[in-house]
Coordinates of C-alpha atoms and ligand atoms in Angstrom, one line a residue:
Chain A
X1 CA 8.5 -21.8 -23.5
X2 CA 9.2 -23.4 -20.2
X3 CA 12.6 -24.0 -18.7
X4 CA 14.5 -23.3 -21.9
X5 CA 16.6 -20.6 -20.5
X6 CA 16.6 -21.9 -17.0
X7 CA 18.6 -25.0 -16.7
X8 CA 17.9 -27.5 -14.0
X9 CA 20.2 -27.8 -10.9
X10 CA 21.3 -31.3 -12.0
X11 CA 22.4 -30.0 -15.5
X12 CA 24.1 -27.1 -14.0
X13 CA 26.1 -29.2 -11.6
X14 CA 27.6 -31.3 -14.2
X15 CA 28.2 -28.3 -16.4
X16 CA 29.9 -26.7 -13.5
X17 CA 32.5 -29.6 -13.3
X18 CA 33.0 -29.6 -16.9
X19 CA 33.5 -25.9 -16.9
X20 CA 36.0 -25.9 -13.8
X21 CA 38.1 -28.7 -15.5
X22 CA 38.3 -26.7 -18.7
X23 CA 39.4 -23.6 -16.8
X24 CA 41.9 -25.3 -14.5
X25 CA 43.8 -27.8 -16.5
X26 CA 45.8 -25.1 -18.6
X27 CA 47.3 -23.3 -15.4
X28 CA 47.9 -26.3 -13.8
X29 CA 49.7 -28.0 -16.6
X30 CA 51.8 -24.9 -17.1
X31 CA 52.7 -24.8 -13.5
X32 CA 53.8 -28.4 -13.6
X33 CA 55.7 -27.9 -16.6
X34 CA 57.5 -24.8 -14.9
X35 CA 58.4 -26.8 -11.8
X36 CA 59.8 -29.6 -13.9
X37 CA 62.0 -27.2 -16.1
X38 CA 63.2 -25.7 -12.9
X39 CA 64.0 -29.0 -11.3
X40 CA 65.6 -30.2 -14.5
X41 CA 67.7 -26.9 -14.9
X42 CA 69.0 -27.0 -11.4
X43 CA 70.3 -30.7 -11.9
X44 CA 71.4 -30.2 -15.4
X45 CA 73.4 -27.1 -14.9
X46 CA 74.5 -28.0 -11.5
X47 CA 73.3 -24.7 -10.1
X48 CA 74.9 -24.3 -6.5
X49 CA 72.2 -24.8 -3.9
X50 CA 72.8 -21.3 -2.2
X51 CA 72.0 -19.7 -5.6
X52 CA 68.9 -21.6 -6.4
X53 CA 67.7 -24.7 -4.8
X54 CA 65.4 -27.2 -6.9
X55 CA 61.8 -27.3 -6.0
X56 CA 62.3 -30.8 -4.5
X57 CA 65.0 -29.4 -2.1
X58 CA 62.6 -26.6 -1.1
X59 CA 59.8 -29.0 -0.4
X60 CA 62.1 -31.4 1.6
X61 CA 63.2 -28.4 3.7
X62 CA 59.5 -27.2 4.3
X63 CA 58.8 -30.9 5.4
X64 CA 61.7 -31.0 7.7
X65 CA 59.6 -28.5 10.0
X66 CA 56.4 -27.8 8.4
X67 CA 54.7 -26.6 11.7
X68 CA 57.4 -24.1 12.5
X69 CA 57.1 -22.6 9.1
X70 CA 53.3 -22.6 9.0
X71 CA 53.4 -21.2 12.4
X72 CA 55.5 -18.1 11.5
X73 CA 53.4 -17.7 8.4
X74 CA 50.4 -17.4 10.5
X75 CA 52.0 -14.5 12.4
X76 CA 52.5 -12.6 9.2
X77 CA 49.1 -13.9 7.8
X78 CA 47.3 -12.4 10.8
X79 CA 48.8 -9.0 10.2
X80 CA 47.7 -9.2 6.6
X81 CA 44.1 -10.3 7.7
X82 CA 43.9 -7.6 10.3
X83 CA 45.5 -4.7 8.3
X84 CA 43.2 -5.4 5.3
X85 CA 40.1 -5.8 7.4
X86 CA 40.7 -2.3 8.7
X87 CA 41.9 -0.9 5.3
X88 CA 38.9 -2.3 3.4
X89 CA 36.3 -1.5 6.0
X90 CA 37.5 2.1 6.3
X91 CA 37.6 2.2 2.3
X92 CA 33.9 1.1 2.3
X93 CA 32.7 3.7 4.8
X94 CA 34.7 6.7 3.3
X95 CA 33.5 5.6 -0.1
X96 CA 29.7 5.7 1.4
X97 CA 30.5 9.1 2.8
X98 CA 31.7 10.3 -0.7
X99 CA 28.5 9.4 -2.3
X100 CA 26.3 11.0 0.3
X101 CA 28.5 14.3 0.3
X102 CA 29.8 14.6 -3.1
X103 CA 32.1 17.5 -2.2
X104 CA 34.1 15.0 0.0
X105 CA 34.4 12.8 -3.4
X106 CA 35.6 15.9 -5.4
X107 CA 38.4 16.6 -2.9
X108 CA 39.4 13.1 -1.9
X109 CA 39.1 10.9 -5.0
X110 CA 41.8 12.3 -7.3
X111 CA 44.1 11.9 -4.2
X112 CA 42.9 8.3 -3.6
X113 CA 43.5 7.3 -7.2
X114 CA 47.0 8.9 -7.1
X115 CA 47.6 7.0 -3.8
X116 CA 46.7 3.6 -5.1
X117 CA 49.3 4.0 -7.6
X118 CA 52.1 4.8 -5.1
X119 CA 54.3 2.2 -3.4
X120 CA 52.8 2.6 0.1
X121 CA 55.1 -0.1 1.4
X122 CA 57.8 2.7 1.5
X123 CA 56.0 4.1 4.4
X124 CA 57.1 0.9 6.5
X125 CA 60.2 2.5 8.2
X126 CA 58.2 5.5 9.2
X127 CA 55.5 3.3 10.6
X128 CA 58.0 1.6 12.6
X129 CA 59.2 4.9 14.0
X130 CA 55.4 5.9 14.8
X131 CA 54.2 2.3 16.1
X132 CA 57.3 0.5 17.1
X133 CA 59.4 -1.4 14.5
X134 CA 58.9 -4.7 15.9
X135 CA 55.3 -4.3 16.9
X136 CA 52.4 -6.1 14.8
X137 CA 50.9 -2.6 14.8
X138 CA 53.2 -1.1 12.5
X139 CA 52.7 -3.8 10.0
X140 CA 48.9 -3.7 10.4
X141 CA 49.1 0.0 9.9
X142 CA 51.1 -0.1 6.6
X143 CA 48.8 -2.9 5.3
X144 CA 45.6 -0.8 6.3
X145 CA 46.9 2.3 4.3
X146 CA 47.7 0.0 1.4
X147 CA 44.4 -1.6 1.1
X148 CA 42.4 1.6 1.9
X149 CA 42.8 3.4 -1.1
X150 CA 42.1 0.7 -3.9
X151 CA 39.0 -0.3 -1.9
X152 CA 38.0 3.4 -1.8
X153 CA 38.2 4.0 -5.4
X154 CA 36.7 0.8 -6.4
X155 CA 33.7 0.8 -4.1
X156 CA 33.0 4.4 -4.8
X157 CA 33.0 3.6 -8.6
X158 CA 30.7 0.8 -7.7
X159 CA 28.2 3.0 -5.7
X160 CA 27.9 5.4 -8.6
X161 CA 27.6 2.8 -11.2
X162 CA 23.7 2.4 -11.4
X163 CA 22.5 4.0 -14.6
X164 CA 20.2 7.0 -14.7
X165 CA 17.1 4.8 -15.4
X166 CA 17.7 2.7 -12.4
X167 CA 17.8 5.9 -10.2
X168 CA 14.7 7.4 -11.9
X169 CA 12.8 4.2 -11.1
X170 CA 13.6 4.6 -7.5
X171 CA 12.6 8.3 -7.7
X172 CA 9.2 7.2 -9.1
X173 CA 8.6 4.9 -6.2
X174 CA 9.5 8.0 -4.0
X175 CA 12.1 5.8 -2.4
X176 CA 13.8 7.1 0.7
X177 CA 17.6 7.7 0.5
X178 CA 18.1 4.6 2.8
X179 CA 16.4 2.2 0.2
X180 CA 18.2 3.8 -2.8
X181 CA 21.4 3.0 -0.8
X182 CA 20.5 -0.5 0.4
X183 CA 18.6 -1.9 -2.5
X184 CA 20.3 -0.1 -5.5
X185 CA 23.7 1.3 -4.8
X186 CA 25.0 -1.3 -2.3
X187 CA 24.2 -4.3 -4.3
X188 CA 25.4 -2.8 -7.5
X189 CA 28.8 -2.0 -5.6
X190 CA 29.3 -5.6 -4.5
X191 CA 31.1 -6.8 -7.8
X192 CA 33.4 -3.7 -7.3
X193 CA 34.0 -4.6 -3.7
X194 CA 35.1 -8.2 -4.3
X195 CA 37.4 -6.9 -7.1
X196 CA 39.0 -4.7 -4.5
X197 CA 39.1 -7.4 -2.0
X198 CA 40.8 -9.9 -4.5
X199 CA 43.5 -7.2 -5.1
X200 CA 43.7 -6.6 -1.3
X201 CA 44.2 -10.2 -0.5
X202 CA 47.3 -10.4 -2.8
X203 CA 48.5 -7.0 -1.8
X204 CA 48.3 -7.5 1.9
X205 CA 50.2 -10.6 2.0
X206 CA 53.1 -8.9 -0.1
X207 CA 52.8 -6.0 2.2
X208 CA 52.9 -8.1 5.4
X209 CA 56.1 -10.0 4.3
X210 CA 57.9 -6.9 2.9
X211 CA 57.1 -4.8 5.9
X212 CA 58.7 -7.4 8.1
X213 CA 62.1 -6.9 6.1
X214 CA 62.3 -3.6 7.9
X215 CA 61.9 -5.2 11.3
X216 CA 59.5 -7.4 13.2
X217 CA 59.4 -10.2 15.8
X218 CA 61.9 -13.1 15.2
X219 CA 58.9 -15.5 14.5
X220 CA 57.6 -13.7 11.7
X221 CA 57.9 -14.8 7.8
X222 CA 59.7 -11.7 6.6
X223 CA 62.1 -11.6 9.3
X224 CA 62.8 -15.3 8.7
X225 CA 63.2 -15.0 5.0
X226 CA 65.6 -12.0 5.4
X227 CA 67.9 -13.6 8.0
X228 CA 68.0 -16.8 6.3
X229 CA 68.9 -15.3 3.0
X230 CA 71.4 -13.2 4.8
X231 CA 73.4 -16.2 5.9
X232 CA 73.0 -17.9 2.4
X233 CA 70.7 -20.5 3.8
X234 CA 68.7 -20.3 0.5
X235 CA 66.7 -23.5 0.9
X236 CA 65.3 -22.2 4.2
X237 CA 64.4 -18.7 2.7
X238 CA 62.6 -20.4 -0.2
X239 CA 60.5 -22.7 2.0
X240 CA 59.5 -19.6 3.8
X241 CA 58.6 -17.9 0.6
X242 CA 56.5 -20.9 -0.5
X243 CA 54.5 -20.7 2.8
X244 CA 53.9 -17.0 2.0
X245 CA 52.6 -18.0 -1.4
X246 CA 50.4 -20.6 0.2
X247 CA 48.8 -18.1 2.6
X248 CA 48.3 -15.5 0.0
X249 CA 46.6 -18.2 -2.2
X250 CA 44.5 -19.2 0.5
X251 CA 43.5 -15.8 1.3
X252 CA 42.6 -15.1 -2.3
X253 CA 40.5 -18.3 -2.7
X254 CA 38.6 -17.7 0.4
X255 CA 37.6 -14.3 -0.9
X256 CA 36.5 -15.8 -4.3
X257 CA 34.4 -18.5 -2.3
X258 CA 32.7 -15.7 -0.4
X259 CA 32.1 -13.8 -3.5
X260 CA 30.4 -16.8 -5.2
X261 CA 28.3 -17.3 -2.0
X262 CA 27.4 -13.6 -1.7
X263 CA 26.6 -13.0 -5.5
X264 CA 24.8 -16.1 -6.7
X265 CA 23.6 -14.2 -9.8
X266 CA 27.1 -13.6 -11.1
X267 CA 28.1 -17.4 -10.6
X268 CA 25.5 -18.4 -13.1
X269 CA 26.3 -15.6 -15.3
X270 CA 29.9 -16.5 -15.7
X271 CA 28.8 -19.9 -17.1
X272 CA 27.8 -18.3 -20.5
Chain B
X1 CA -14.6 15.2 -21.0
X2 CA -15.0 14.9 -17.1
X3 CA -12.3 16.0 -14.9
X4 CA -8.9 15.2 -16.6
X5 CA -6.4 13.0 -14.6
X6 CA -3.6 14.6 -16.6
X7 CA -3.7 18.3 -17.4
X8 CA -1.0 20.3 -19.3
X9 CA -1.7 24.1 -19.4
X10 CA 0.7 26.0 -21.8
X11 CA 3.7 24.0 -20.7
X12 CA 7.0 24.7 -22.2
X13 CA 10.4 23.0 -21.2
X14 CA 13.7 24.4 -22.1
X15 CA 16.9 22.6 -21.4
X16 CA 20.1 24.5 -20.7
X17 CA 22.5 22.4 -22.7
X18 CA 26.1 22.9 -23.4
X19 CA 25.3 24.4 -27.0
X20 CA 22.8 26.9 -25.6
X21 CA 19.3 26.4 -24.5
X22 CA 17.1 23.8 -26.1
X23 CA 13.3 24.3 -26.4
X24 CA 12.1 20.7 -26.0
X25 CA 8.5 21.5 -25.7
X26 CA 6.8 24.6 -26.5
X27 CA 3.3 25.8 -25.5
X28 CA 1.7 22.2 -25.0
X29 CA -1.9 22.2 -23.7
X30 CA -3.4 18.6 -23.3
X31 CA -6.0 16.9 -21.2
X32 CA -6.1 13.2 -20.5
X33 CA -9.1 11.5 -19.0
X34 CA -8.6 8.7 -16.4
X35 CA -8.4 5.3 -17.9
X36 CA -7.5 6.6 -21.4
X37 CA -4.8 4.9 -23.4
X38 CA -2.7 7.7 -25.0
X39 CA 0.1 7.1 -27.7
X40 CA 2.7 9.8 -28.3
X41 CA 4.3 9.6 -31.5
X42 CA 6.6 12.0 -33.5
X43 CA 10.1 12.2 -35.1
X44 CA 13.2 11.9 -32.9
X45 CA 13.9 14.8 -30.6
X46 CA 10.3 16.2 -30.8
X47 CA 9.9 16.1 -26.9
X48 CA 7.9 12.8 -26.5
X49 CA 10.2 11.7 -23.6
X50 CA 10.3 15.0 -22.1
X51 CA 6.6 15.3 -22.0
X52 CA 6.5 11.9 -20.3
X53 CA 9.1 12.9 -17.8
X54 CA 7.2 16.0 -17.0
X55 CA 4.0 13.9 -16.2
X56 CA 6.2 11.7 -14.0
X57 CA 7.9 14.4 -12.1
X58 CA 11.3 13.4 -13.5
X59 CA 11.6 16.9 -15.0
X60 CA 10.2 20.1 -14.0
X61 CA 8.4 22.4 -16.6
X62 CA 10.1 25.8 -17.5
X63 CA 6.7 27.4 -18.1
X64 CA 3.1 26.7 -17.4
X65 CA 1.6 24.1 -15.1
X66 CA 1.1 20.4 -15.0
X67 CA -1.6 19.0 -12.7
X68 CA -2.1 15.3 -12.0
X69 CA -5.3 14.3 -10.4
X70 CA -5.5 18.1 -9.4
X71 CA -2.2 17.7 -7.5
X72 CA 1.5 18.8 -8.4
X73 CA 3.3 16.0 -10.2
X74 CA 5.5 15.9 -7.1
X75 CA 2.7 15.1 -4.9
X76 CA 1.3 12.6 -7.3
X77 CA 4.9 10.8 -7.2
X78 CA 4.8 10.8 -3.4
X79 CA 1.4 9.3 -3.6
X80 CA 2.9 6.6 -5.8
X81 CA 0.5 7.5 -8.8
X82 CA 3.1 6.4 -11.4
X83 CA 4.2 3.1 -12.9
X84 CA 7.1 3.6 -15.2
X85 CA 8.5 1.3 -18.0
X86 CA 11.5 2.5 -19.8
X87 CA 12.8 1.2 -23.4
X88 CA 15.3 -1.2 -21.7
X89 CA 13.8 -3.3 -18.7
X90 CA 16.1 -1.9 -16.1
X91 CA 15.7 -5.0 -13.8
X92 CA 18.2 -5.3 -11.0
X93 CA 20.7 -8.0 -11.9
X94 CA 21.1 -9.3 -8.2
X95 CA 17.3 -9.9 -7.7
X96 CA 15.3 -12.7 -9.1
X97 CA 12.4 -11.9 -11.3
X98 CA 9.9 -12.1 -8.5
X99 CA 12.1 -10.1 -6.3
X100 CA 12.3 -7.5 -9.0
X101 CA 8.6 -7.4 -9.3
X102 CA 8.2 -7.2 -5.4
X103 CA 10.9 -4.2 -5.3
X104 CA 8.2 -1.2 -5.4
X105 CA 5.9 -3.1 -2.8
X106 CA 9.0 -3.6 -0.7
X107 CA 9.8 -0.1 -0.6
X108 CA 6.2 0.9 0.0
X109 CA 6.3 -1.2 3.1
X110 CA 3.8 -4.0 2.2
X111 CA 4.0 -7.1 4.2
X112 CA 6.0 -10.1 3.0
X113 CA 3.4 -12.6 2.2
X114 CA 1.1 -10.1 0.4
X115 CA 4.1 -8.9 -1.7
X116 CA 5.0 -12.5 -2.8
X117 CA 1.4 -13.2 -3.6
X118 CA 0.9 -10.2 -5.6
X119 CA 4.2 -10.7 -7.6
X120 CA 3.4 -14.2 -8.4
X121 CA -0.2 -13.1 -9.6
X122 CA 1.5 -10.5 -11.8
X123 CA 4.1 -12.9 -13.2
X124 CA 1.3 -15.2 -14.2
X125 CA -0.7 -12.4 -15.8
X126 CA 2.5 -11.6 -18.1
X127 CA 3.2 -15.2 -18.8
X128 CA 6.3 -15.6 -16.6
X129 CA 4.6 -17.7 -13.8
X130 CA 7.4 -20.4 -14.2
X131 CA 10.4 -17.7 -14.1
X132 CA 9.9 -16.1 -10.7
X133 CA 13.1 -17.7 -9.4
X134 CA 15.3 -17.0 -12.5
X135 CA 17.7 -14.0 -12.6
X136 CA 17.1 -11.4 -15.3
X137 CA 20.0 -12.4 -17.4
X138 CA 18.5 -16.0 -17.9
X139 CA 15.5 -14.4 -19.7
X140 CA 15.1 -13.0 -23.3
X141 CA 14.6 -9.4 -24.0
X142 CA 10.9 -9.9 -24.4
X143 CA 10.6 -11.7 -21.2
X144 CA 12.5 -9.1 -19.4
X145 CA 10.3 -6.4 -20.7
X146 CA 7.2 -8.5 -19.5
X147 CA 8.8 -8.5 -16.1
X148 CA 9.3 -4.9 -16.0
X149 CA 5.7 -4.3 -17.0
X150 CA 4.8 -6.6 -14.2
X151 CA 6.9 -4.6 -11.8
X152 CA 5.3 -1.4 -13.0
X153 CA 1.7 -2.7 -12.4
X154 CA 2.7 -4.3 -9.0
X155 CA 1.5 -1.5 -6.9
X156 CA -1.6 -0.7 -9.1
X157 CA -0.6 2.9 -10.0
X158 CA -3.3 5.0 -11.6
X159 CA -0.9 6.2 -14.4
X160 CA 1.3 4.0 -16.5
X161 CA 4.3 5.8 -18.2
X162 CA 5.9 3.7 -21.0
X163 CA 8.7 5.1 -23.0
X164 CA 9.2 3.1 -26.1
X165 CA 8.8 -0.3 -24.1
X166 CA 8.8 -2.3 -27.0
X167 CA 11.4 -0.4 -29.1
X168 CA 14.2 -2.9 -28.7
X169 CA 12.0 -6.0 -29.6
X170 CA 11.3 -7.9 -32.8
X171 CA 8.3 -7.4 -34.7
X172 CA 6.6 -10.8 -33.7
X173 CA 7.3 -10.3 -30.0
X174 CA 6.3 -6.7 -30.2
X175 CA 2.8 -7.6 -31.8
X176 CA 2.2 -10.4 -29.2
X177 CA 3.2 -7.9 -26.3
X178 CA 0.9 -5.3 -27.7
X179 CA -1.9 -7.5 -27.5
X180 CA -1.2 -8.8 -24.0
X181 CA -0.6 -5.2 -22.7
X182 CA -4.1 -4.3 -24.0
X183 CA -5.7 -7.1 -22.3
X184 CA -3.8 -6.5 -19.0
X185 CA -4.8 -2.8 -19.2
X186 CA -8.4 -3.7 -20.1
X187 CA -8.9 -6.1 -17.3
X188 CA -7.0 -4.1 -14.6
X189 CA -9.2 -2.9 -11.9
X190 CA -9.1 0.2 -11.6
X191 CA -7.9 0.6 -15.4
X192 CA -4.8 2.8 -15.4
X193 CA -4.4 5.6 -17.7
X194 CA -1.5 4.8 -20.2
X195 CA 0.9 7.3 -21.7
X196 CA 2.7 5.1 -24.3
X197 CA 5.5 6.6 -26.4
X198 CA 6.4 5.1 -29.8
X199 CA 7.8 5.4 -33.2
X200 CA 5.6 2.8 -34.7
X201 CA 2.4 4.1 -36.4
X202 CA 0.6 0.8 -36.3
X203 CA 1.5 0.3 -32.9
X204 CA 0.3 3.8 -31.8
X205 CA -3.1 3.1 -33.7
X206 CA -3.5 -0.4 -32.5
X207 CA -3.0 0.4 -28.9
X208 CA -4.4 3.9 -28.3
X209 CA -7.7 5.8 -27.8
X210 CA -6.0 8.9 -29.0
X211 CA -2.8 9.2 -30.8
X212 CA -1.0 12.6 -30.0
X213 CA 1.2 13.6 -33.1
X214 CA 4.0 15.7 -32.1
X215 CA 6.3 17.9 -34.4
X216 CA 10.0 18.9 -33.7
X217 CA 12.0 22.2 -33.2
X218 CA 10.4 23.2 -30.9
X219 CA 8.3 20.2 -29.8
X220 CA 4.7 21.0 -30.0
X221 CA 1.5 19.0 -30.2
X222 CA 0.7 18.8 -34.0
X223 CA -2.7 17.1 -33.9
X224 CA -4.6 14.5 -31.7
X225 CA -6.1 11.6 -33.9
X226 CA -9.0 9.9 -32.3
X227 CA -8.9 6.1 -32.7
X228 CA -12.5 4.7 -32.9
X229 CA -11.6 1.1 -33.2
X230 CA -13.7 -1.1 -31.1
X231 CA -12.5 -2.7 -27.9
X232 CA -11.4 -5.2 -26.8
X233 CA -9.1 -5.1 -29.7
X234 CA -7.8 -8.4 -31.3
X235 CA -5.3 -9.7 -33.9
X236 CA -7.9 -9.2 -36.6
X237 CA -8.1 -5.5 -35.8
X238 CA -4.9 -4.9 -37.7
X239 CA -6.7 -6.1 -40.9
X240 CA -9.7 -3.9 -40.4
X241 CA -10.0 -1.4 -43.3
X242 CA -10.7 1.4 -40.6
X243 CA -7.2 0.5 -38.9
X244 CA -5.6 1.2 -42.3
X245 CA -7.5 4.4 -42.8
X246 CA -6.3 5.6 -39.3
X247 CA -2.7 4.5 -39.9
X248 CA -2.8 6.6 -43.2
X249 CA -4.2 9.5 -41.2
X250 CA -1.4 9.4 -38.8
X251 CA 1.2 8.9 -41.4
X252 CA 0.1 11.8 -43.4
X253 CA 0.0 14.0 -40.2
X254 CA 3.6 13.1 -39.6
X255 CA 4.6 13.9 -43.1
X256 CA 3.2 17.3 -42.6
X257 CA 5.3 17.8 -39.4
X258 CA 8.2 16.9 -41.6
X259 CA 7.5 19.5 -44.2
X260 CA 6.5 22.2 -41.7
X261 CA 9.7 21.6 -39.6
Ligands
ATP1 N1 18.7 16.6 -20.2 C1 18.7 17.1 -21.3 N2 19.6 18.1 -21.5 C2 19.5 19.0 -22.5 N3 18.7 18.6 -23.7 C3 18.0 17.8 -23.6 C4 17.8 16.9 -22.4 N4 16.9 16.0 -22.6 C5 16.4 16.1 -23.9 N5 17.1 17.2 -24.4 C6 16.7 17.8 -25.7 O1 15.4 18.1 -25.9 C7 14.7 17.6 -27.2 C8 13.7 16.6 -27.0 O2 14.2 15.3 -26.4 P1 13.4 14.2 -26.0 O3 14.3 13.1 -25.5 O4 12.0 14.6 -25.4 O5 12.9 13.6 -27.5 P2 12.2 12.4 -28.0 O6 10.9 12.9 -28.8 O7 11.8 11.4 -26.8 O8 13.3 11.7 -28.9 P3 13.5 10.2 -29.2 O9 12.3 9.9 -30.2 O10 14.8 10.3 -29.9 O11 13.6 9.5 -28.0 C9 16.0 17.2 -27.9 O12 16.4 18.0 -28.8 C10 17.0 16.8 -26.9 O13 18.3 17.0 -27.5
MG2 MG1 12.6 9.6 -26.2

């Protein structure tokens, strides 16, 4: 009966490598094929560079001044990070309030669900009026609002996810409310929280770039994309878009890494 | 019988459901002595779970009184008199098996090394000594249920409430766990009082000192069958002619509830 269901660490790590290879090769291959097709199409149909540059040209443009592009990317990314930090923390906090005082939930949650389906980015010009159109504050504000609602809805769902039996168990131990929260509701909500964070990572980077289309400092990604596209310097615009993708991807991956570290029980679970 | 540990005095329970009130229990009077092993059996919907929940202060009676060690069930719950095992193991996914067993002790504020030692001791007792660091999903259903029994026993409650704990297991695992449960219960010091809900007649007879046979609509206690099989019981007990006689007696009793209902 020993060690039949619990694999040893050595077995697990080679399993993991094989598993990751298995998961990774189809999207990597698809990506490479898509890039190759794009490259081929641009050369074959002689598409003018101001309409659509080839991937190799975009890459070359990026390599001409990588530090400049990564630098302006950083300005935009730090807005995304700041905004989602504020939005997500507030979302978690309000979700906790909603569980503690259910009447708050009854009033707020239907609205929150509706709000997470609305294009909050449309608020950008208004945020510009309130907080200054060039300021980082207006961008951070939009992103905070964007990420607040999905986090609230998801974390609340997580906090109320424990089944009746799990709660009755706590009751039978005469557990104080604090323990029911810390030892049952919170850990049960973790997978929901990370689902929300992954969505917010993507959402906030999009939000940060788009918000800058409505105005921002000259050294920001959104402003750069907009001005370069405006004067038909498409290669420059595309290389900046590539940088936006890069930051978005890194943000997402960092969240995934934290998730695996915080929830070791899920990691092994997904191997089955 | 000396002073009962559990006392039901004309207890009724009426649920206010969507389709009008449902009388889940009607006029139940029952006394259970400390250290007794009681099996509750009866057709689905006859109020077995309700009876168990009334003992454990998970529901309140509509009429009559329930006394636990001469206290209210609420007081008994606050005194941590109850260990509960449900049909599903209800282990917390994010805790290792050992940490799951430690959970009640953690809530009750026991020191860390004492918790750990007690958890390991209990895991050994239920045959999971090597699985303390595994997560629940890495264990089979039977092993998970063993862990949940260890968790219920961790703080040495005086009353063990078990609602169809082996209901989801296969026959072979089930019979093995019945024996293990009996030996754990028999050797525990002090020996807890067990209320064990089941749908299986042989299981009820094999485990219990008394089998409480219930009948539905409304839920009542039909009869209480004394089981005078010697303890400690063993695998061979199931082949004893007296065992068969008792199984038959309980079965007849249940059939009578069917025709009466
Ligand atoms: N929370 C509730 N609200 C309304 N009615 C309920 C509730 N719980 C139980 N009942 C009703 O009370 C009656 C007894 O239910 P109970 O769960 O105690 O039966 P049981 O003997 O445990 O059944 P089973 O063997 O199926 O588990 C049933 O008719 C059921 O529909
Ligand atoms: Mg039941």
